[in-house]
Amino acid sequence: MNKALRRPVIAGNWKMNQTPAEAKALIEQMKPLVADADCDVVLCVPYVDLQAAMEAAEGSNIRIGAENCHWAQKGAFTGEVSAEMLKAMGVPYVIIGHSERRQYFGETDETVQKRVRAALDAGLTVILCVGEYLQQREQGITEEVVRLQTKIALGGVSAEELKRIIIAYEPVWAIGTGKTATAEQANEVNHAIRVCVGELYGKEAADALVVQYGGSMNAGNAKELLAQPDVDGGLIGGASLKAADFSVIVGAAS
Ligand code: PEP
């Protein structure tokens, strides 16, 4: 499975951080630092920051994404934002199934599947998050968990649509905790995801699939993680709020 077939994607996930003015300032800081990146650079930001972020990133190599979207096109869903609305704004990326959505907001594999469907229908590129809890890792069922999450999320996704899916393997125990999976652990699960996708869509599709690692990736550990044969980039939380750290990670992927 040839890593050279895939262009790495480094995506920031700002979570519930940054006002629109702060978003603009941070992107202005980042732009010159990542201008020479030989990878795709994406920043996923809170809905209220999208407009400011898109304006700040215009003309640069930074692409903007949202952190979630609803599955309905519109309707009585107070507080939600649809994929169609993101499309109308010109937002190209969206994170779906982040473990914080699964943990705190009742996200299930079934709702992840519905959101993926809506995002693809709207023409967006999806960063689909999967990952196990610590207890599941200790039980030795990591691969089963991640394979099931992947299969359900991809239910109904065509081979053509798969080209607009990036999968982020994010062990829940490593997110925001400072605990990183070892490079070997990350590669092992990323590889299992690629094998799973290969079973569903064939080798060519699996070879082309970008599988990121996420979970306390930072300026110090990015190089080793990104050097793994099945790690094609990263989904970065905390370190994406610091321009210097984020640019080191982008540099490590380039
Ligand atoms: C994330 O939010 O997807 C993430 C990986 O966070 P952190 O890098 O802070 O662990």
Coordinates of C-alpha atoms and ligand atoms in Angstrom, one line a residue:
M1 CA 0.0 0.0 0.0
N2 CA 2.0 2.8 -1.4
K3 CA 2.0 6.0 0.8
A4 CA 3.3 8.0 -2.2
L5 CA -0.1 7.6 -3.8
R6 CA -1.6 9.8 -1.2
R7 CA -1.2 13.5 -0.4
P8 CA -1.2 14.1 3.3
V9 CA -3.8 16.2 4.9
I10 CA -3.1 18.1 8.1
A11 CA -6.4 19.4 9.6
G12 CA -6.9 21.5 12.7
N13 CA -9.9 21.1 14.9
W14 CA -10.4 24.3 16.9
K15 CA -13.4 22.8 18.8
M16 CA -15.1 25.5 20.9
N17 CA -12.3 28.0 20.7
Q18 CA -11.7 31.4 19.0
T19 CA -14.0 34.3 18.4
P20 CA -14.3 35.5 14.7
A21 CA -11.7 38.2 15.4
E22 CA -9.3 35.7 17.0
A23 CA -9.9 33.3 14.1
K24 CA -8.9 36.0 11.7
A25 CA -5.8 36.9 13.7
L26 CA -4.7 33.2 14.0
I27 CA -5.1 32.5 10.3
E28 CA -3.1 35.6 9.4
Q29 CA -0.3 34.3 11.6
M30 CA -0.5 30.9 10.1
K31 CA -0.6 31.8 6.4
P32 CA 3.0 32.6 5.8
L33 CA 4.1 29.7 8.0
V34 CA 2.3 27.1 6.0
A35 CA 2.5 28.7 2.6
D36 CA 5.1 26.2 1.3
A37 CA 3.3 23.1 2.6
D38 CA 3.5 20.0 0.4
C39 CA 0.3 18.7 1.9
D40 CA -3.3 19.9 2.2
V41 CA -3.9 22.2 5.1
V42 CA -7.4 22.5 6.6
L43 CA -8.7 24.4 9.6
C44 CA -12.1 23.2 11.0
V45 CA -13.6 26.0 13.0
P46 CA -16.8 26.8 15.0
Y47 CA -19.7 27.8 12.8
V48 CA -19.6 31.4 13.9
D49 CA -16.0 31.7 12.7
L50 CA -16.6 30.2 9.3
Q51 CA -17.1 33.5 7.4
A52 CA -14.2 35.3 9.0
A53 CA -11.9 32.2 8.5
M54 CA -12.8 31.9 4.9
E55 CA -12.1 35.6 4.3
A56 CA -8.8 35.4 6.2
A57 CA -7.7 32.3 4.3
E58 CA -8.7 33.5 0.8
G59 CA -5.9 33.4 -1.7
S60 CA -3.8 31.1 0.6
N61 CA -3.4 27.3 0.7
I62 CA -5.5 27.0 3.9
R63 CA -8.9 25.4 3.4
I64 CA -11.7 25.9 5.9
G65 CA -14.1 23.3 7.4
A66 CA -16.9 23.0 9.9
E67 CA -16.9 20.7 12.9
N68 CA -20.2 19.0 12.3
C69 CA -23.4 19.3 10.2
H70 CA -27.0 18.1 10.5
W71 CA -28.4 15.4 8.2
A72 CA -31.5 17.3 7.1
Q73 CA -31.4 19.9 4.5
K74 CA -33.5 22.3 6.6
G75 CA -36.3 22.2 9.1
A76 CA -37.3 22.3 12.7
F77 CA -33.9 21.5 14.3
T78 CA -33.2 24.4 16.6
G79 CA -29.5 25.1 16.9
E80 CA -28.4 22.9 14.1
V81 CA -26.6 23.7 10.8
S82 CA -27.1 21.7 7.6
A83 CA -24.6 20.6 5.1
E84 CA -26.5 22.5 2.5
M85 CA -25.9 25.7 4.5
L86 CA -22.2 25.0 4.6
K87 CA -22.2 24.4 0.9
A88 CA -24.0 27.7 0.3
M89 CA -21.2 29.4 2.2
G90 CA -18.6 27.7 0.1
V91 CA -17.2 25.6 3.0
P92 CA -15.5 22.6 1.5
Y93 CA -14.8 20.3 4.5
V94 CA -16.7 19.0 7.5
I95 CA -15.7 16.8 10.5
I96 CA -18.2 14.1 11.3
G97 CA -18.4 11.7 14.2
H98 CA -15.8 13.4 16.4
S99 CA -15.5 11.5 19.7
E100 CA -16.6 14.6 21.6
R101 CA -19.8 14.6 19.6
R102 CA -20.2 10.9 20.3
Q103 CA -19.3 11.3 24.0
Y104 CA -21.2 14.4 25.0
F105 CA -23.9 14.9 22.4
G106 CA -25.4 11.5 21.7
E107 CA -23.8 10.9 18.4
T108 CA -24.2 7.3 17.3
D109 CA -22.9 5.3 14.4
E110 CA -26.3 5.7 12.8
T111 CA -26.4 9.4 13.1
V112 CA -22.8 9.6 11.8
Q113 CA -23.9 7.7 8.7
K114 CA -26.8 10.1 8.2
R115 CA -24.5 13.1 8.5
V116 CA -22.0 11.6 6.1
R117 CA -24.8 11.1 3.6
A118 CA -25.9 14.7 3.8
A119 CA -22.4 16.1 3.6
L120 CA -21.6 14.0 0.5
D121 CA -24.9 15.0 -1.1
A122 CA -23.9 18.6 -0.5
G123 CA -20.6 18.1 -2.2
L124 CA -18.5 18.5 0.9
T125 CA -15.4 16.5 1.8
V126 CA -15.8 14.6 5.1
I127 CA -13.3 14.0 7.8
L128 CA -14.8 11.0 9.4
C129 CA -13.6 10.3 12.9
V130 CA -13.4 6.8 14.4
G131 CA -11.7 5.5 17.5
E132 CA -11.9 3.3 20.6
Y133 CA -12.3 4.0 24.3
L134 CA -9.5 3.0 26.6
Q135 CA -11.5 0.2 28.0
Q136 CA -12.1 -1.2 24.5
R137 CA -8.3 -1.1 23.8
E138 CA -7.7 -2.9 27.1
Q139 CA -10.2 -5.5 26.1
G140 CA -8.3 -6.1 22.9
I141 CA -11.3 -5.0 20.6
T142 CA -9.8 -1.8 19.1
E143 CA -9.8 -3.1 15.5
E144 CA -13.3 -4.6 15.8
V145 CA -14.7 -1.3 17.2
V146 CA -13.0 0.8 14.5
R147 CA -13.9 -1.5 11.7
L148 CA -17.6 -1.4 12.8
Q149 CA -17.6 2.4 13.1
T150 CA -16.1 2.6 9.6
K151 CA -18.4 0.2 8.0
I152 CA -21.6 1.8 9.4
A153 CA -20.4 5.3 8.6
L154 CA -19.7 4.3 5.0
G155 CA -23.0 2.5 4.6
G156 CA -24.5 3.7 1.2
V157 CA -21.3 5.6 0.2
S158 CA -20.3 4.8 -3.4
A159 CA -16.8 4.2 -4.6
E160 CA -16.9 7.6 -6.3
E161 CA -18.0 9.3 -3.1
L162 CA -15.3 7.6 -1.1
K163 CA -12.9 10.0 -2.9
R164 CA -14.3 12.7 -0.7
I165 CA -13.8 10.8 2.5
I166 CA -10.8 11.2 4.8
I167 CA -10.8 8.9 7.8
A168 CA -9.3 10.1 11.0
Y169 CA -8.3 7.4 13.5
E170 CA -8.6 9.1 16.9
P171 CA -8.3 6.9 20.0
V172 CA -10.6 8.5 22.5
W173 CA -8.0 8.1 25.3
A174 CA -5.5 10.2 23.4
I175 CA -7.7 13.2 22.6
G176 CA -6.9 16.3 24.5
T177 CA -5.1 14.2 27.2
G178 CA -1.5 14.6 26.2
K179 CA -1.3 10.8 25.8
T180 CA -0.4 9.9 22.3
A181 CA -0.7 6.5 20.7
T182 CA 2.7 5.2 19.8
A183 CA 3.6 5.4 16.2
E184 CA 3.2 1.7 15.9
Q185 CA -0.2 1.7 17.5
A186 CA -1.4 4.5 15.2
N187 CA 0.0 2.7 12.2
E188 CA -1.6 -0.6 13.2
V189 CA -5.1 0.8 13.4
N190 CA -4.7 3.1 10.4
H191 CA -3.7 0.0 8.5
A192 CA -6.7 -2.0 9.8
I193 CA -9.0 0.8 8.6
R194 CA -7.4 0.7 5.1
V195 CA -7.8 -3.1 5.0
C196 CA -11.4 -2.7 6.0
V197 CA -12.0 -0.1 3.2
G198 CA -10.2 -2.4 0.8
E199 CA -12.6 -5.2 1.6
L200 CA -15.5 -2.9 0.9
Y201 CA -14.2 -1.0 -2.2
G202 CA -11.1 -2.8 -3.5
K203 CA -7.4 -2.2 -3.3
E204 CA -7.2 0.8 -5.5
A205 CA -9.7 2.7 -3.4
A206 CA -7.9 1.6 -0.2
D207 CA -4.6 2.7 -1.6
A208 CA -6.0 6.2 -2.4
L209 CA -7.7 6.7 1.0
V210 CA -6.2 9.3 3.3
V211 CA -6.2 8.0 6.8
Q212 CA -5.1 10.5 9.4
Y213 CA -4.1 10.0 13.0
G214 CA -5.5 12.3 15.7
G215 CA -4.9 12.4 19.5
S216 CA -2.4 14.8 21.1
M217 CA -0.3 15.1 17.9
N218 CA 2.1 18.0 18.5
A219 CA 5.2 19.6 17.2
G220 CA 7.4 17.1 19.1
N221 CA 5.8 13.8 18.0
A222 CA 4.3 14.6 14.6
K223 CA 7.4 13.6 12.6
E224 CA 7.5 10.1 13.9
L225 CA 3.7 9.6 13.6
L226 CA 3.6 11.0 10.1
A227 CA 6.5 8.8 9.0
Q228 CA 4.4 5.7 9.4
P229 CA 3.4 4.0 6.2
D230 CA -0.3 4.2 6.9
V231 CA -0.5 7.6 8.6
D232 CA -1.4 10.1 5.9
G233 CA -1.7 13.2 8.0
G234 CA -3.2 14.3 11.2
L235 CA -6.3 15.8 12.8
I236 CA -4.9 18.2 15.4
G237 CA -6.8 19.7 18.3
G238 CA -4.8 21.7 20.9
A239 CA -1.7 22.2 18.7
S240 CA -3.8 23.8 15.9
L241 CA -4.5 26.8 18.1
K242 CA -0.8 27.7 18.1
A243 CA 0.5 28.9 14.7
A244 CA 4.1 27.9 15.3
D245 CA 3.2 24.4 16.6
F246 CA 0.7 23.8 13.8
S247 CA 3.2 24.9 11.1
V248 CA 5.8 22.5 12.5
I249 CA 3.3 19.7 12.1
V250 CA 2.5 20.8 8.5
G251 CA 6.2 20.9 7.8
A252 CA 6.6 17.3 9.1
A253 CA 3.9 16.2 6.7
S254 CA 5.3 18.0 3.7
Ligands
PEP1 C1 -9.1 16.3 18.1 O1 -9.8 17.2 18.7 O2 -9.5 15.8 17.1 C2 -7.8 16.1 18.7 C3 -7.0 15.2 18.2 O3 -7.4 16.8 19.8 P1 -6.0 16.9 20.5 O4 -5.0 17.1 19.4 O5 -6.0 18.1 21.3 O6 -5.8 15.6 21.2

